[in-house]
């Protein structure tokens, strides 16, 4: 790796397909090494590029020279580069951009034309945190008296053999003058040292012991341990309801990996959940844990990254970007709540960390454990096919029963809160217990639902909900552009009383206040949690008993445990069924299962009231009956019939721009080009659209989308690669291609 390179290949972090060749001047020959960044001239700019290795098949010709080497240590290993290349190829994304995404924010720099070149760039990255340290000097006795306080300080410095300026200030207060004097006299010398910011600072943790595993946990751990011992890539699905002891299995599996000298990577979906989980890891393992998530400052993140790179952390916990952590000797990768959409990055490199965990795990010959109480439909299918090994934890650890659920039909009813829910709320309040009322109503994309039969209007071609566009007077399919006059009639029963679906959380809060005037109500949705820390503040009001009812959107469905919550109400269970997305039923089932699981975590058994217009829908009643197997069976049947994943592979083109005409023209020409390539290549890919995106105007940009459905990955990949070879894109529009899209908005 340390062979000096004469002509090097450099990846540039720009939307460019290829890498570039540069000459290495004599003075940089020793340092221009694979894995470091180089400052390179690019057009009339200077950019930092990534040195990939020696260039092959290039003549000196008119190559430019690199200007500077920016790092003293390599930033990635050969194995990591292989992973980056795989990612670039799969997501059809430039390698330079993949590397930029993989490295911590702040490490990348890009100088602009006109700024003072190298100097700015060499220091422009987020630097490591440095602190001044004072050490004993060469002079041992003072030639002149430096003062009593200075002598006291000197004694401490000599005692410690070296101590930070911050520590000295803590002990002696302001002491800059004395320190300066000591250095002048040669009694002490100052030195800058790298220190790490500590994201755990101030968090004392209690030590925690491994639990004796119950039978199912033990079987799961044995299977994982066997795979760790054999150093063989094995992917697992750890399927168990919340509280069934999954985390305990993760902890003990990681312990086993550490014993074998291996390291562990743990991916979690939500930043909000990380403190609890990291707390449990610390309690079990003590130090050696690094956290990587977007809640850290760039500096903290960079520090964590360096600690991992240098082997100082053996367990890495983080949100999706942690999949790129510079961890070596990975023995196990855990993806907790693997079904969560937040593992998918929604802009730039649109990777899915859950999927990449399997790829990195295969490359590292590691065990990969995907854990969930409500796994993705595609994951369940993979387990059925034997591509994942299924490990089940069928019951809760404490043996607490699942809550009793009452399903209330709201057909023909005008009120938000049914008499059944209202009575339960009153009773719970009188008993001095807490309740959660859940309504997943987001601000956009209204749809029409028949008040007679409770069915939403759906597209006959795509099996997704039609979106109601009031101004156009149409209900529209956002996949294929199918349209019908709106409001219109219900295609299922012919009735003409179609209504826009229901109220939001604000209205619900209002109605609850009228219903129970003395109850203290807290509302939690994106409107009330925008401030920093507001999320925790609202939740703490439930925790300390200063609130009786928590009202909220999907935000309240996850993670937190409220032992005093004995009642959960769900208003408009079908709210998320109306999303114009083929995963609407899956999301609804997962969300309902999670909300239902919020009830009765404590001593008192919980109960749940689910209000729905369409009580017959399998996503709703299978969640209410705790019958997951039935949900997955029916949903897979639907996916097979409609040709959606796992029975097809998707890619979505998003075309956006400020001019609607330009966007529409580009969408049309891109669709034509794709159709032409499809027939030339004879690939089995269905091209749907172009259609307006569900959010058809966002931040002033008009948006259209084209959806590609491939019968297999190979065909889809070939078509996309051919398109990318010679895509013609108007300068006023942007096109992004999303492989395995999750968010169809
Ligand atoms: P999950 O991750 O599936 O939600 P946890 O691992 O958090 O489940 O377990 C739920 C609770 O039960 C935790 O408080 C945990 O400490 C405890 N627990 C887990 N396994 C055992 C066990 N084998 N014996 C006793 N308590 C356990
Ligand atoms: Zn359609």
XYZ file of C-alpha atoms and ligand atoms in Angstrom:
773
model
C 0.000 0.000 0.000
C 2.870 2.391 0.662
C 4.458 2.157 -2.791
C 4.852 5.739 -4.047
C 2.707 6.416 -7.053
C 3.658 8.402 -10.125
C 0.368 8.744 -11.922
C -2.606 8.328 -9.682
C -6.293 7.749 -10.125
C -8.416 10.230 -8.190
C -12.166 10.169 -7.549
C -13.702 13.619 -7.410
C -16.731 14.201 -5.165
C -18.887 15.644 -7.908
C -21.619 14.167 -10.033
C -19.103 12.731 -12.453
C -19.075 9.146 -13.551
C -15.386 8.691 -13.996
C -12.244 9.134 -11.979
C -9.320 11.283 -13.145
C -5.603 10.854 -13.557
C -2.993 13.170 -12.058
C 0.768 13.356 -11.880
C 2.507 13.240 -8.523
C 5.329 15.787 -8.214
C 8.612 14.643 -6.708
C 8.000 16.357 -3.355
C 4.740 14.448 -2.796
C 5.902 11.022 -3.924
C 6.239 9.683 -0.394
C 2.850 10.882 0.768
C 0.517 10.416 -2.205
C -0.773 7.070 -1.043
C -4.013 5.207 -1.676
C -6.692 6.145 0.827
C -5.644 9.754 1.333
C -7.102 12.882 -0.120
C -5.231 15.077 -2.555
C -5.887 18.688 -3.430
C -6.161 18.731 -7.210
C -6.686 21.372 -9.874
C -10.024 20.789 -11.556
C -11.007 23.194 -14.302
C -10.346 26.508 -12.649
C -11.092 25.167 -9.184
C -9.146 23.290 -6.591
C -10.888 20.274 -5.145
C -10.041 17.560 -2.720
C -10.177 14.213 -4.449
C -9.704 10.687 -3.173
C -6.608 8.762 -4.218
C -7.816 5.372 -5.444
C -4.436 3.991 -6.464
C -1.891 3.901 -9.254
C -3.366 4.795 -12.618
C -3.149 2.137 -15.267
C -2.855 2.686 -18.998
C -2.265 6.411 -18.804
C 0.491 8.360 -20.525
C 1.956 11.448 -18.912
C 0.590 13.530 -21.806
C -0.896 16.729 -20.509
C -1.824 15.514 -17.058
C -1.878 18.055 -14.263
C -0.031 17.666 -11.010
C -1.685 17.252 -7.648
C -1.081 20.253 -5.405
C -1.062 18.785 -1.950
C -1.730 15.595 -0.029
C -4.286 16.367 2.646
C -4.031 13.489 5.080
C -1.277 11.858 7.031
C -3.168 8.589 7.465
C -5.275 6.657 4.970
C -9.007 7.312 5.372
C -10.195 3.932 4.182
C -8.968 0.380 3.829
C -8.894 -1.775 0.706
C -11.914 -3.665 2.037
C -13.862 -0.464 2.578
C -13.031 0.703 -0.936
C -14.463 -2.533 -2.269
C -17.651 -1.789 -0.306
C -17.769 1.782 -1.644
C -17.365 0.492 -5.197
C -20.171 -2.005 -4.729
C -22.398 0.767 -3.367
C -21.531 3.091 -6.249
C -22.342 0.426 -8.782
C -25.586 -0.758 -7.180
C -27.010 2.698 -6.568
C -25.580 3.965 -9.862
C -23.877 6.804 -8.098
C -20.417 8.327 -8.711
C -17.699 6.724 -6.575
C -16.341 10.103 -5.433
C -19.782 10.984 -4.090
C -20.075 7.629 -2.343
C -16.736 8.175 -0.601
C -17.747 11.704 0.339
C -20.974 10.364 1.887
C -19.083 7.639 3.717
C -16.564 9.969 5.341
C -17.650 12.104 8.295
C -19.004 15.575 7.590
C -16.333 18.167 8.029
C -13.490 16.056 6.709
C -14.287 17.010 3.151
C -13.256 20.294 1.764
C -13.798 22.051 -1.476
C -12.150 25.325 -2.284
C -13.958 27.791 -4.400
C -12.469 29.809 -7.202
C -10.951 32.952 -5.790
C -10.496 31.912 -2.166
C -6.947 31.698 -0.943
C -6.199 28.247 -2.272
C -4.298 25.636 -0.350
C -4.112 27.355 2.979
C -7.852 27.585 3.281
C -8.267 24.026 2.185
C -5.650 22.502 4.404
C -7.261 23.901 7.487
C -10.723 24.168 6.087
C -11.829 20.716 7.117
C -13.128 20.153 10.606
C -9.920 19.588 12.495
C -9.411 17.301 15.396
C -9.960 18.946 18.767
C -6.640 20.018 20.217
C -5.850 21.168 23.684
C -2.748 22.717 25.223
C -0.839 20.516 27.630
C 1.862 21.681 30.063
C 4.821 19.421 30.749
C 7.879 19.822 32.959
C 10.521 21.927 31.197
C 14.233 21.370 30.672
C 15.168 23.799 33.440
C 14.763 22.262 36.864
C 15.431 25.200 39.212
C 14.128 28.717 38.890
C 16.799 31.325 38.167
C 14.473 34.016 39.592
C 11.408 33.654 41.761
C 8.321 33.081 39.380
C 5.771 33.739 42.177
C 4.015 31.518 44.710
C 0.996 30.612 42.566
C 3.274 29.766 39.628
C 5.330 27.470 41.853
C 2.222 25.718 43.061
C 1.188 25.190 39.458
C 4.633 23.924 38.582
C 4.431 21.355 41.359
C 1.180 20.035 39.906
C 2.649 19.902 36.396
C 5.691 17.967 37.664
C 3.475 15.683 39.688
C 1.240 14.877 36.751
C 4.079 14.752 34.262
C 1.791 16.672 31.902
C -1.627 18.219 32.345
C -4.104 20.108 30.168
C -4.613 23.844 30.385
C -8.304 23.235 31.043
C -7.546 21.016 34.022
C -5.160 23.612 35.458
C -7.790 26.304 35.069
C -10.265 24.116 36.909
C -7.870 23.881 39.857
C -6.275 27.319 39.908
C -8.761 29.607 38.155
C -7.235 32.091 35.702
C -3.563 31.217 35.386
C -2.514 32.203 31.882
C 0.057 34.729 33.155
C 1.718 32.205 35.469
C 1.834 29.546 32.743
C 3.368 32.011 30.332
C 6.004 32.899 32.911
C 6.837 29.227 33.591
C 7.324 28.579 29.890
C 9.482 31.704 29.480
C 11.717 30.496 32.275
C 12.036 27.048 30.733
C 10.458 25.447 33.810
C 7.590 24.105 31.742
C 6.888 23.554 28.097
C 3.577 23.702 26.297
C 2.439 21.244 23.682
C -0.749 20.792 21.659
C -2.334 17.396 21.933
C -5.277 15.821 20.188
C -8.162 15.094 22.507
C -11.516 13.502 21.879
C -14.803 15.133 22.564
C -16.819 12.825 24.739
C -20.442 12.377 23.695
C -21.108 10.399 26.904
C -19.831 13.222 29.059
C -21.717 13.507 32.305
C -23.658 10.276 31.819
C -22.911 8.052 34.740
C -24.011 4.512 34.035
C -24.917 1.644 36.253
C -23.245 -1.659 35.554
C -25.570 -4.317 34.237
C -25.198 -8.076 34.147
C -26.149 -10.523 31.419
C -29.558 -12.122 32.011
C -30.090 -15.864 32.012
C -31.701 -16.366 28.630
C -35.068 -18.026 28.205
C -35.427 -20.905 25.767
C -36.176 -18.915 22.625
C -33.478 -16.367 23.339
C -31.021 -19.154 23.932
C -31.852 -20.838 20.636
C -31.409 -17.515 18.836
C -28.097 -16.788 20.527
C -26.785 -20.285 19.809
C -27.548 -19.917 16.111
C -25.805 -16.551 15.919
C -22.828 -17.733 17.993
C -22.387 -20.745 15.753
C -22.180 -18.470 12.741
C -19.667 -16.229 14.540
C -17.482 -19.217 15.376
C -17.590 -20.441 11.795
C -16.719 -17.020 10.327
C -19.370 -17.542 7.718
C -21.719 -14.866 6.408
C -25.174 -15.720 7.720
C -28.096 -13.318 7.675
C -30.772 -13.713 10.357
C -34.219 -12.321 10.953
C -34.785 -11.978 14.705
C -38.557 -11.720 14.839
C -40.059 -10.902 18.218
C -42.583 -8.493 19.688
C -41.332 -5.526 21.681
C -40.257 -6.685 25.093
C -39.534 -10.223 23.915
C -35.844 -9.827 24.691
C -34.261 -9.007 21.319
C -31.863 -6.444 22.761
C -30.667 -8.976 25.320
C -29.856 -11.331 22.440
C -27.981 -8.555 20.608
C -25.957 -7.794 23.736
C -24.944 -11.389 24.341
C -24.195 -12.039 20.670
C -21.939 -8.980 20.647
C -20.253 -10.191 23.812
C -19.484 -13.428 22.029
C -18.115 -11.558 18.998
C -15.855 -9.432 21.212
C -14.537 -12.548 22.910
C -13.525 -13.860 19.501
C -11.612 -10.640 18.886
C -14.250 -9.322 16.520
C -16.027 -5.967 16.481
C -19.710 -5.072 16.287
C -21.777 -2.613 14.310
C -25.297 -1.740 15.509
C -27.683 0.246 13.321
C -30.739 1.894 14.869
C -33.409 3.872 13.062
C -34.101 6.894 15.224
C -31.775 9.322 16.859
C -34.361 9.717 19.596
C -33.991 6.042 20.514
C -30.216 6.070 20.658
C -29.727 7.372 24.237
C -31.727 4.503 25.767
C -30.020 1.876 23.671
C -26.524 3.313 24.105
C -27.186 3.434 27.843
C -27.864 -0.293 27.877
C -24.745 -0.995 25.848
C -22.589 1.104 28.139
C -24.034 -0.545 31.207
C -23.136 -3.925 29.779
C -19.771 -3.228 28.135
C -18.444 -0.113 29.825
C -16.234 1.816 27.392
C -15.113 1.139 23.858
C -18.383 2.254 22.308
C -18.629 4.870 19.589
C -21.845 6.564 18.556
C -22.422 7.903 15.074
C -25.626 9.727 14.376
C -26.646 13.024 12.881
C -27.426 14.561 16.273
C -23.706 14.949 16.908
C -21.841 18.095 15.964
C -19.452 17.714 13.041
C -16.578 17.815 15.501
C -17.973 15.094 17.753
C -18.780 12.977 14.758
C -15.280 13.352 13.387
C -13.817 12.434 16.775
C -15.912 9.300 16.954
C -14.874 8.426 13.434
C -11.179 8.753 14.328
C -11.599 6.693 17.501
C -13.109 3.902 15.403
C -10.469 4.195 12.690
C -7.726 3.879 15.324
C -9.289 0.835 16.904
C -10.269 2.584 20.137
C -13.934 1.631 19.833
C -15.010 -1.927 19.235
C -18.743 -1.376 19.230
C -20.264 1.216 16.931
C -23.881 2.268 17.390
C -25.480 4.653 14.981
C -28.182 5.684 12.594
C -28.021 4.745 8.911
C -24.719 6.484 8.072
C -22.958 4.231 10.591
C -23.006 1.512 7.938
C -19.931 3.325 6.552
C -18.133 3.355 9.919
C -14.397 2.683 9.569
C -14.626 -0.399 11.744
C -12.405 -3.350 10.932
C -12.763 -7.019 11.886
C -16.534 -6.791 11.896
C -17.936 -9.981 13.377
C -21.557 -8.973 13.702
C -23.874 -6.347 12.248
C -27.203 -5.722 13.943
C -30.016 -3.772 12.325
C -32.610 -3.000 14.988
C -36.175 -2.267 13.774
C -35.098 -3.340 10.311
C -38.456 -2.387 8.760
C -38.003 1.324 9.454
C -38.058 3.629 6.441
C -35.402 5.859 8.009
C -32.656 3.412 7.037
C -33.126 4.762 3.545
C -31.349 7.981 2.668
C -33.718 10.189 0.709
C -31.311 12.438 -1.165
C -27.808 12.357 -2.624
C -26.650 8.756 -2.413
C -30.002 7.071 -1.866
C -28.702 4.032 -0.045
C -30.551 1.760 2.319
C -28.405 0.967 5.338
C -30.460 -2.140 6.096
C -29.699 -3.562 2.653
C -26.064 -2.461 2.755
C -25.686 -4.208 6.118
C -26.193 -7.480 4.271
C -23.645 -6.488 1.641
C -20.992 -5.389 4.106
C -21.718 -8.415 6.250
C -21.154 -10.702 3.288
C -17.862 -8.993 2.441
C -16.707 -9.267 6.075
C -18.059 -12.805 6.503
C -20.027 -11.560 9.492
C -23.292 -12.487 11.145
C -26.034 -10.020 10.221
C -29.060 -9.850 12.522
C -32.132 -7.988 11.287
C -34.411 -7.470 14.272
C -38.047 -6.384 14.320
C -41.437 -6.877 15.895
C -43.019 -6.064 12.523
C -40.514 -6.980 9.820
C -40.817 -5.650 6.296
C -42.990 -7.733 3.993
C -39.959 -8.306 1.773
C -37.962 -9.509 4.785
C -40.633 -12.017 5.777
C -40.659 -13.262 2.201
C -36.860 -13.629 2.204
C -37.107 -15.656 5.413
C -39.820 -17.858 3.878
C -37.544 -18.435 0.907
C -34.699 -19.408 3.198
C -32.535 -16.445 2.247
C -32.662 -15.317 5.880
C -32.540 -17.660 8.848
C -35.608 -17.079 10.994
C -35.140 -16.755 14.756
C -38.385 -16.208 16.661
C -39.085 -14.793 20.114
C -42.823 -15.391 20.237
C -43.629 -14.037 23.704
C -42.919 -11.119 25.992
C -40.261 -11.695 28.650
C -42.474 -10.957 31.640
C -45.215 -13.104 30.165
C -47.583 -10.112 30.081
C -50.533 -10.696 27.762
C -51.053 -8.631 24.641
C -53.767 -6.012 25.231
C -57.413 -6.660 24.407
C -58.433 -4.739 21.296
C -61.918 -3.487 20.419
C -62.473 -2.569 16.783
C -65.141 0.144 16.359
C -66.774 0.635 12.951
C -67.119 4.351 12.175
C -69.094 3.888 8.947
C -71.643 6.679 8.578
C -70.518 8.374 11.768
C -69.613 12.063 11.792
C -67.804 12.339 15.121
C -64.050 12.003 15.682
C -64.340 10.134 18.968
C -66.756 7.211 19.210
C -68.946 6.646 22.297
C -66.884 3.523 23.045
C -63.567 5.394 23.083
C -65.124 8.303 24.910
C -66.372 6.046 27.725
C -62.987 4.328 28.038
C -61.184 7.676 28.163
C -63.469 8.920 30.951
C -63.011 5.741 32.949
C -59.220 5.768 32.547
C -59.085 9.393 33.613
C -61.219 8.730 36.694
C -58.937 5.860 37.693
C -56.007 8.274 37.549
C -54.344 6.400 34.703
C -52.936 7.603 31.419
C -54.102 7.236 27.824
C -52.596 7.685 24.376
C -54.761 8.736 21.431
C -53.176 8.194 18.077
C -54.092 9.769 14.748
C -51.714 9.561 11.855
C -52.869 12.459 9.786
C -50.281 14.287 7.785
C -50.861 17.640 6.207
C -50.736 16.768 2.523
C -52.380 14.453 0.009
C -56.009 14.228 0.880
C -57.967 11.428 -0.590
C -61.619 10.572 -0.903
C -63.294 7.846 0.998
C -66.815 6.509 0.585
C -68.881 7.193 3.687
C -71.114 4.210 2.873
C -68.658 1.371 2.316
C -65.577 2.983 3.862
C -63.374 2.288 0.837
C -60.954 4.920 -0.439
C -60.841 5.654 -4.184
C -58.040 3.625 -5.731
C -56.374 3.381 -9.129
C -57.519 0.422 -11.228
C -54.014 0.148 -12.756
C -51.776 0.559 -9.773
C -53.699 -0.468 -6.662
C -52.781 2.715 -4.856
C -55.050 5.438 -3.538
C -56.029 8.270 -5.855
C -55.065 11.688 -4.576
C -57.768 14.330 -4.499
C -56.808 17.547 -6.300
C -59.466 20.021 -5.353
C -58.493 22.706 -7.863
C -58.349 20.355 -10.829
C -61.569 18.714 -9.722
C -59.921 15.315 -10.164
C -58.781 12.266 -8.284
C -55.427 11.344 -9.722
C -53.055 8.365 -9.669
C -49.523 9.439 -8.906
C -47.962 6.405 -10.476
C -49.652 6.256 -13.896
C -51.595 9.521 -14.208
C -55.024 7.837 -14.304
C -57.684 10.451 -13.461
C -61.406 10.594 -12.672
C -63.626 13.612 -12.050
C -63.897 14.359 -8.347
C -65.667 14.065 -5.965
C -67.594 11.666 -8.288
C -68.980 8.316 -7.226
C -67.647 5.355 -5.296
C -66.538 2.652 -7.740
C -67.289 -0.051 -5.177
C -70.883 0.776 -4.245
C -71.921 3.589 -6.568
C -72.767 5.914 -3.719
C -72.166 9.640 -4.218
C -71.361 10.679 -0.658
C -67.597 10.718 -0.820
C -65.804 12.710 1.816
C -62.251 13.890 2.354
C -60.685 11.873 5.061
C -61.057 13.191 8.562
C -59.543 15.514 11.070
C -55.957 16.062 12.142
C -54.395 15.906 15.608
C -55.173 19.531 16.337
C -58.897 18.975 15.889
C -58.626 15.808 17.939
C -56.990 17.679 20.812
C -59.796 20.226 20.652
C -62.499 17.527 20.753
C -60.818 15.758 23.656
C -60.749 18.986 25.652
C -64.486 19.354 25.160
C -65.047 15.770 26.119
C -62.899 15.789 29.271
C -62.375 19.414 30.334
C -60.240 18.709 33.427
C -57.871 16.266 31.690
C -54.366 17.521 31.005
C -53.622 16.862 27.349
C -50.274 16.873 25.575
C -50.107 16.910 21.782
C -47.101 15.578 19.951
C -46.698 15.978 16.195
C -44.278 17.737 13.880
C -45.968 21.068 14.723
C -45.294 20.804 18.454
C -41.846 19.206 18.386
C -39.867 21.513 16.128
C -37.818 23.090 18.949
C -34.692 21.364 20.252
C -35.522 19.160 23.206
C -39.277 19.655 22.835
C -39.728 15.978 22.039
C -38.213 14.946 25.396
C -40.060 17.705 27.256
C -43.440 16.528 26.016
C -42.628 12.902 26.737
C -41.364 13.721 30.219
C -44.795 15.152 31.052
C -46.181 11.664 30.501
C -43.293 10.136 32.414
C -43.721 12.258 35.542
C -47.506 12.062 35.521
C -48.177 15.742 34.805
C -50.245 14.813 31.744
C -53.232 12.479 31.444
C -53.626 12.073 27.710
C -51.004 12.080 24.979
C -52.335 12.882 21.519
C -50.111 12.455 18.520
C -49.084 11.175 15.127
C -46.774 8.253 14.393
C -44.159 9.984 16.497
C -45.775 8.545 19.634
C -45.949 5.010 18.281
C -42.347 4.071 18.845
C -39.774 3.360 21.449
C -40.906 4.885 24.668
C -42.362 2.921 27.488
C -45.086 4.411 29.673
C -45.997 1.888 32.369
C -49.027 3.954 33.444
C -50.639 3.960 30.009
C -53.510 1.519 30.202
C -55.594 2.797 27.302
C -54.676 3.369 23.693
C -57.153 4.892 21.272
C -56.655 4.896 17.529
C -58.667 7.395 15.503
C -58.947 6.844 11.735
C -56.963 3.661 11.609
C -57.012 3.899 7.827
C -55.364 7.336 7.682
C -52.089 5.798 6.509
C -53.906 3.398 4.159
C -54.740 6.418 2.057
C -51.144 7.184 1.201
C -50.584 6.826 -2.533
C -47.988 4.154 -1.951
C -48.124 0.410 -2.509
C -46.657 -0.003 0.978
C -49.646 1.749 2.569
C -51.089 -1.463 4.020
C -47.702 -2.568 5.341
C -47.093 0.792 7.020
C -50.589 0.748 8.499
C -50.144 -2.730 9.912
C -46.740 -1.895 11.398
C -47.912 1.371 12.868
C -51.090 -0.095 14.360
C -49.189 -3.024 15.836
C -46.751 -0.612 17.452
C -49.440 1.673 18.845
C -51.426 -1.280 20.171
C -48.231 -2.471 21.842
C -48.042 0.796 23.830
C -50.887 -0.307 26.077
C -50.408 -2.299 29.245
C -46.626 -2.249 29.584
C -46.967 -2.070 33.348
C -48.731 -4.183 35.968
C -52.253 -3.369 34.835
C -53.399 -5.054 31.626
C -53.956 -2.646 28.766
C -56.863 -2.136 26.462
C -57.116 -0.636 23.025
C -59.939 0.942 21.030
C -59.346 1.097 17.282
C -61.753 3.252 15.279
C -61.894 2.526 11.560
C -64.163 3.251 8.628
C -63.085 0.060 6.935
C -62.977 -2.547 9.694
C -62.780 -5.263 7.049
C -59.343 -4.242 5.803
C -56.791 -6.963 6.550
C -54.090 -4.466 7.609
C -56.422 -3.179 10.309
C -58.095 -6.279 11.610
C -55.005 -8.485 11.531
C -53.212 -5.874 13.682
C -56.226 -5.697 16.013
C -56.302 -9.488 16.333
C -52.503 -9.771 16.794
C -52.525 -12.015 13.730
C -49.318 -11.040 11.945
C -49.079 -14.281 9.995
C -52.392 -13.538 8.323
C -51.307 -10.008 7.437
C -48.100 -11.156 5.766
C -49.956 -13.876 3.869
C -52.554 -11.473 2.470
C -50.073 -8.706 1.765
C -47.709 -11.012 -0.117
C -50.689 -12.198 -2.146
C -51.482 -8.577 -3.062
C -47.858 -7.844 -3.936
C -47.687 -10.890 -6.166
C -50.867 -9.981 -8.029
C -49.944 -6.303 -8.433
C -46.300 -7.075 -9.250
C -44.689 -5.095 -6.458
C -41.614 -5.988 -4.371
C -40.588 -8.673 -3.450
C -42.000 -9.854 -6.794
C -40.423 -7.029 -8.786
C -37.597 -4.527 -8.424
C -38.205 -0.799 -8.529
C -36.372 2.344 -9.537
C -37.928 5.803 -9.459
C -36.912 8.769 -11.566
C -37.677 12.123 -9.983
C -37.617 15.080 -12.346
C -37.882 18.545 -10.902
C -37.415 22.171 -11.910
C -38.784 25.662 -11.574
C -40.568 25.583 -14.922
C -43.460 23.178 -15.163
C -43.121 23.018 -18.977
C -39.435 22.136 -18.814
C -40.073 19.468 -16.196
C -42.902 17.980 -18.165
C -40.917 18.029 -21.433
C -37.964 16.352 -19.720
C -40.222 13.749 -18.131
C -41.711 12.942 -21.529
C -38.396 12.740 -23.356
C -36.831 10.624 -20.596
C -39.795 8.243 -20.717
C -39.490 7.953 -24.502
C -35.767 7.314 -24.238
C -36.310 4.628 -21.616
C -38.968 2.977 -23.779
C -36.601 2.995 -26.744
C -33.743 1.503 -24.740
C -36.096 -1.067 -23.298
C -36.981 -2.390 -26.740
C -33.353 -2.265 -27.933
C -32.098 -4.189 -24.917
C -35.163 -6.459 -24.773
C -35.343 -6.129 -20.990
C -38.372 -7.036 -18.924
C -39.037 -3.682 -17.338
C -42.384 -1.940 -17.036
C -42.270 1.853 -17.397
C -45.019 3.676 -15.462
C -45.690 7.361 -15.927
C -44.582 10.063 -16.153
C -46.961 11.274 -13.468
C -46.959 14.227 -11.107
C -45.261 13.340 -7.831
C -47.723 13.118 -4.920
C -46.207 16.340 -3.648
C -46.179 17.844 -7.093
C -44.685 21.138 -6.062
C -42.044 21.354 -3.381
C -40.041 24.458 -2.520
C -41.164 26.050 -5.772
C -40.021 23.128 -7.849
C -42.444 21.165 -9.983
C -41.993 17.439 -9.671
C -42.746 14.471 -11.902
C -41.816 10.882 -11.569
C -41.324 7.783 -13.668
C -41.474 4.405 -11.999
C -39.614 1.415 -13.400
C -40.645 -2.077 -12.392
C -38.147 -4.757 -13.337
C -38.927 -8.461 -13.397
C -35.400 -8.984 -12.101
C -32.567 -6.827 -10.846
C -30.316 -7.547 -13.810
C -32.784 -6.218 -16.388
C -33.494 -3.106 -14.378
C -29.813 -2.458 -13.849
C -28.995 -2.834 -17.552
C -31.687 -0.398 -18.571
C -30.572 2.221 -16.033
C -26.916 1.826 -16.937
C -27.713 2.266 -20.631
C -29.743 5.367 -19.887
C -26.948 6.847 -17.802
C -24.424 6.289 -20.589
C -25.946 9.065 -22.630
C -28.638 10.821 -20.699
C -29.624 14.192 -22.095
C -30.859 16.419 -19.329
C -31.977 20.011 -19.823
C -29.895 22.469 -17.827
C -32.937 23.795 -15.956
C -34.109 20.478 -14.562
C -32.705 17.923 -12.169
C -33.126 14.176 -12.467
C -32.440 11.781 -9.668
C -32.706 8.028 -9.851
C -33.705 6.182 -6.717
C -32.963 2.451 -6.624
C -35.350 0.501 -4.357
C -37.300 3.654 -3.494
C -39.029 3.738 -0.136
C -40.610 7.161 -0.092
C -42.884 7.507 -3.105
C -43.944 11.068 -2.337
P -36.839 -6.078 23.069
O -35.486 -5.617 22.597
O -37.366 -7.232 22.268
O -37.839 -4.992 23.223
P -35.504 -6.368 25.616
O -34.262 -7.126 25.330
O -35.390 -4.904 25.790
O -36.618 -6.696 24.523
O -36.195 -7.031 26.897
C -37.297 -6.438 27.538
C -37.018 -6.382 29.039
O -36.857 -7.682 29.568
C -35.758 -5.644 29.401
O -35.972 -4.921 30.582
C -34.737 -6.734 29.598
O -33.712 -6.329 30.488
C -35.565 -7.845 30.156
N -35.061 -9.155 29.775
C -34.700 -9.569 28.544
N -34.341 -10.869 28.554
C -34.463 -11.290 29.820
C -34.228 -12.548 30.480
N -33.796 -13.613 29.792
N -34.476 -12.618 31.792
C -34.916 -11.540 32.480
N -35.152 -10.345 31.929
C -34.930 -10.208 30.621
Zn -52.376 4.249 -11.580
